[in-house]
CSV table of C-alpha atoms in Angstrom, one decimal:
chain,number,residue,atom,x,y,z
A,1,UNK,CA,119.9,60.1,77.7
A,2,UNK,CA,116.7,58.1,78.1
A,3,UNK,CA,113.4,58.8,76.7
A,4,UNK,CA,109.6,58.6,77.7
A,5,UNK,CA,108.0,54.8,76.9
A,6,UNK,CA,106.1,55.3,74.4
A,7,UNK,CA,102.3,54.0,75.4
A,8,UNK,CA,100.5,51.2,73.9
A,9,UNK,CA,98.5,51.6,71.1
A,10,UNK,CA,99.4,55.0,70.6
A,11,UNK,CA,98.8,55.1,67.1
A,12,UNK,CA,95.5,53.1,67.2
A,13,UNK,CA,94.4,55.8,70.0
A,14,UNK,CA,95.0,58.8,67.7
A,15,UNK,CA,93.0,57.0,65.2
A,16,UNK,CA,90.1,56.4,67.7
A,17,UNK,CA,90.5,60.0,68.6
A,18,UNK,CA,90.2,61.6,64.9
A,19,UNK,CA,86.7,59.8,64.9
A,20,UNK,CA,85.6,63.2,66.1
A,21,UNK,CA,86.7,64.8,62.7
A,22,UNK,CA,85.0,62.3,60.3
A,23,UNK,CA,82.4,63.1,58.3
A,24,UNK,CA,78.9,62.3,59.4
A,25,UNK,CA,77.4,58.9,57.5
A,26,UNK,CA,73.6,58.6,57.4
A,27,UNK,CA,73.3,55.0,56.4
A,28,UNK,CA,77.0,52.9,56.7
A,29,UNK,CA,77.6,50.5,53.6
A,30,UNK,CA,78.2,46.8,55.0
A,31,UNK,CA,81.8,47.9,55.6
A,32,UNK,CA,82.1,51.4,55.8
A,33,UNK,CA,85.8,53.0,56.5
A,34,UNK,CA,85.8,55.4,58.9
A,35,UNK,CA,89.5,56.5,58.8
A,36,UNK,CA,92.8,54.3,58.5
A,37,UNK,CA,92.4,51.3,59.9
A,38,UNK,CA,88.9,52.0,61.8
A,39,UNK,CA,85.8,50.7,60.2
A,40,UNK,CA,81.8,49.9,60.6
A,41,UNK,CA,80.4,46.2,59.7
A,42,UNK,CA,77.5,44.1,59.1
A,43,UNK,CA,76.6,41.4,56.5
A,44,UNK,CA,75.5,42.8,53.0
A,45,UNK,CA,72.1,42.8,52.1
A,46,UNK,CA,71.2,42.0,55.6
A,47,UNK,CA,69.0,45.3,56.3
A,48,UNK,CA,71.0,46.6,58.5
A,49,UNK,CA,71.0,50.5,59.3
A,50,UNK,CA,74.0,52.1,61.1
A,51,UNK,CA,75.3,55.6,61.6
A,52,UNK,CA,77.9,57.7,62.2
A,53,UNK,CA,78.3,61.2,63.4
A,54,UNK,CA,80.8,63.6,64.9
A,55,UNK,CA,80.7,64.7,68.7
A,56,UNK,CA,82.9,67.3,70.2
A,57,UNK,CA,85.5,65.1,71.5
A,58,UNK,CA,83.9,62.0,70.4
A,59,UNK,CA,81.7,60.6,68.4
A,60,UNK,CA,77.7,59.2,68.2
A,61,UNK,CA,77.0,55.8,67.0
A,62,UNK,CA,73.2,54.9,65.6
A,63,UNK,CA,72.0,51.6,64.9
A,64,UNK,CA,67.6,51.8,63.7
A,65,UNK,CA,68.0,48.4,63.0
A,66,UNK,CA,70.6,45.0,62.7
A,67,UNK,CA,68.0,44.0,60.3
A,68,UNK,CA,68.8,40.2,59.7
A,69,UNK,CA,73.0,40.9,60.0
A,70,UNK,CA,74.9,38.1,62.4
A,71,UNK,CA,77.0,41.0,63.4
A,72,UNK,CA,77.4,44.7,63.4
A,73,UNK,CA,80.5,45.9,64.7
A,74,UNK,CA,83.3,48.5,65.2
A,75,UNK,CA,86.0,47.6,64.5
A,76,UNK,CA,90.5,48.5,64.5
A,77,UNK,CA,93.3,46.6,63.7
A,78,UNK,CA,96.1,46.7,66.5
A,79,UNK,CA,99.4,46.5,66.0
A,80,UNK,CA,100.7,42.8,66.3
A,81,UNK,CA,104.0,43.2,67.7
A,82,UNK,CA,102.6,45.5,70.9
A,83,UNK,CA,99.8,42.6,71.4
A,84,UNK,CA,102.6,40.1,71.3
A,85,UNK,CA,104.4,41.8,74.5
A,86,UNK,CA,100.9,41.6,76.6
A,87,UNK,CA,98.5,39.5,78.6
A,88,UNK,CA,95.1,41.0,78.0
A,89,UNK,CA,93.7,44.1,75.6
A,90,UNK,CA,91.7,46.5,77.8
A,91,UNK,CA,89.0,48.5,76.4
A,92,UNK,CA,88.1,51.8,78.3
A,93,UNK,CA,85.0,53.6,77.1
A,94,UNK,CA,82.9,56.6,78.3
A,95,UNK,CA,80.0,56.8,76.9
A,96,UNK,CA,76.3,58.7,77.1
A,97,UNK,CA,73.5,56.6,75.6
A,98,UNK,CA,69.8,57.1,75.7
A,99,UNK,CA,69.1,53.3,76.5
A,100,UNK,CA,70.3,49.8,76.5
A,101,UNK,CA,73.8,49.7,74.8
A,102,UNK,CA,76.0,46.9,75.0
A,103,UNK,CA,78.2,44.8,72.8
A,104,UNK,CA,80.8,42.1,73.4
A,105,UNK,CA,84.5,42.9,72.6
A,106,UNK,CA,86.7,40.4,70.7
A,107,UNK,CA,90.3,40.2,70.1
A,108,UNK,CA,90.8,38.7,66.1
A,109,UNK,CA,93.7,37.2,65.2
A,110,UNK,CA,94.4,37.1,61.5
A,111,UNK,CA,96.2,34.1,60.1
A,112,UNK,CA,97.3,32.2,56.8
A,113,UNK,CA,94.3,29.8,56.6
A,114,UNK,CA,92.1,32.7,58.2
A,115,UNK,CA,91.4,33.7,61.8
A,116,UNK,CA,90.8,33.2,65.4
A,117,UNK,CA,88.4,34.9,67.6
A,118,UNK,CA,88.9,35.5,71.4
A,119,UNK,CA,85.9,37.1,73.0
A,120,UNK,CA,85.9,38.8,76.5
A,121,UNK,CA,84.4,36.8,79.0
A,122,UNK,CA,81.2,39.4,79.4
A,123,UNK,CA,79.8,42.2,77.5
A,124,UNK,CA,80.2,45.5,78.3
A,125,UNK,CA,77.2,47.5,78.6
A,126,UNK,CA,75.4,50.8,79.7
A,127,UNK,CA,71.5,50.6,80.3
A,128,UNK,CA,71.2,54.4,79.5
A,129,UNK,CA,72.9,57.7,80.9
A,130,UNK,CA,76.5,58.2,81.0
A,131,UNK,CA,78.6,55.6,82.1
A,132,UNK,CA,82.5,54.3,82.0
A,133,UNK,CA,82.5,50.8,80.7
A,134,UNK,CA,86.0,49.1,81.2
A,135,UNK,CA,86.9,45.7,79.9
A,136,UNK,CA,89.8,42.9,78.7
A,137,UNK,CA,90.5,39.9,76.7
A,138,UNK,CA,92.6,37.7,77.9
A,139,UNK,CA,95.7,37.0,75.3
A,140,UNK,CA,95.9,33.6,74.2
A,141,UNK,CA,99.8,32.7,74.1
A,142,UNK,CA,99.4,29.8,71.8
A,143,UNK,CA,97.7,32.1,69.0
A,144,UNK,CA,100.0,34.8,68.8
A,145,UNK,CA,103.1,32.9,67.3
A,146,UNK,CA,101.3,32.2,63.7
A,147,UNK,CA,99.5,35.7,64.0
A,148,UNK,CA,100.0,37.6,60.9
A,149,UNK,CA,97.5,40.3,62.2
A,150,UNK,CA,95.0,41.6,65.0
A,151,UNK,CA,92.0,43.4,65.3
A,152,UNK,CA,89.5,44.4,67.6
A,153,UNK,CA,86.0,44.1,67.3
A,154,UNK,CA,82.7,45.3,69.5
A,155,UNK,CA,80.2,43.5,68.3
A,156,UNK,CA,77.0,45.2,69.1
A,157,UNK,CA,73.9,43.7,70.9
A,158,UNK,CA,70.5,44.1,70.5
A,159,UNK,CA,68.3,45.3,67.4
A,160,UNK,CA,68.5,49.6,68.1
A,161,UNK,CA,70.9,51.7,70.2
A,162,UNK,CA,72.2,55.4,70.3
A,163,UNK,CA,75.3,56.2,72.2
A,164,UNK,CA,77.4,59.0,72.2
A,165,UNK,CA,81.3,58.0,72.4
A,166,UNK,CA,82.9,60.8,74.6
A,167,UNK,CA,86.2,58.5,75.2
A,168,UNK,CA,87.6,55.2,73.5
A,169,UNK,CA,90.8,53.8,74.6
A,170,UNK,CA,92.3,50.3,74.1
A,171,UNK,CA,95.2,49.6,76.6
A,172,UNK,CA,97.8,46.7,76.7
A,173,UNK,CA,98.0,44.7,80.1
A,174,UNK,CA,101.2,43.0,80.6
């Protein structure tokens, strides 16, 4: 008896999926939970203003201001193992925004003395409407043996966006 592969990432897909079910958040702490193993990020006491709402299906993302934060991101952690058996991450996004959003995906790999950050080679952006953004980082082979963890990160460009988040999917490329 054989059974259906199961897909990669299943797990961290659901996850992305119940975004749709979260409570709305006004004004995101510097990290801000948004369900297991999904969160929001900026530096503390940097002035930055993020938030989060519930879409039908998806889910709207509002930054007034990165205020003087070095990054503010969304951000997963993926499961090691399934990012061991690959060659790049994908990101697949569908998204509805009323202007210039963009960010820059980055694969995070979590180590003993601290971590390594592989960034895709371009950022993904949408200069307003509804678009399908699509996306990979390359897996670096030498980094994946002292990996303890990994996470994904879409570090957000620019000082002020809205974007509706109909779909978010990462895949594994092998």
């Amino acid at each position: 008896m054989s059974t259906a592969p199961t897909p990669a990432f299943e797990t961290e897909n659901a996850r992305l999926a119940a975004l749709a079910g979260h409570d709305a958040i006004d004004l995101a702490a510097p990290h801000q939970d948004l369900g297991p193993h999904v969160w929001l990020s900026s530096q503390p006491d940097s002035g930055a203003r993020l938030g989060f709402a519930p879409t039908e299906g998806g889910f709207l993302l509002r930054m007034e201001t990165a205020g003087q934060s070095p990054w503010v991101s969304l951000s997963c952690t993926l499961d090691i193992g399934t990012v061991r058996s690959g060659r790049y991450v994908g990101l697949i996004l569908q998204v509805v925004s009323d202007g210039l959003f963009a960010f820059r995906p980055c694969l995070r790999f979590l180590k003993d003395e601290g971590y390594r950050d592989v960034f895709a080679d371009q950022h993904m952006a949408s200069s307003g409407g509804a678009h399908l953004l699509q996306g990979h980082i390359a897996i670096p082979q030498d980094q994946i043996a002292d990996s303890r963890g990994a996470e994904l990160h879409l570090f957000f460009s620019g000082d002020a966006f809205e974007a509706r988040i109909e779909r978010m999917e990462t895949v594994l490329m092998r």
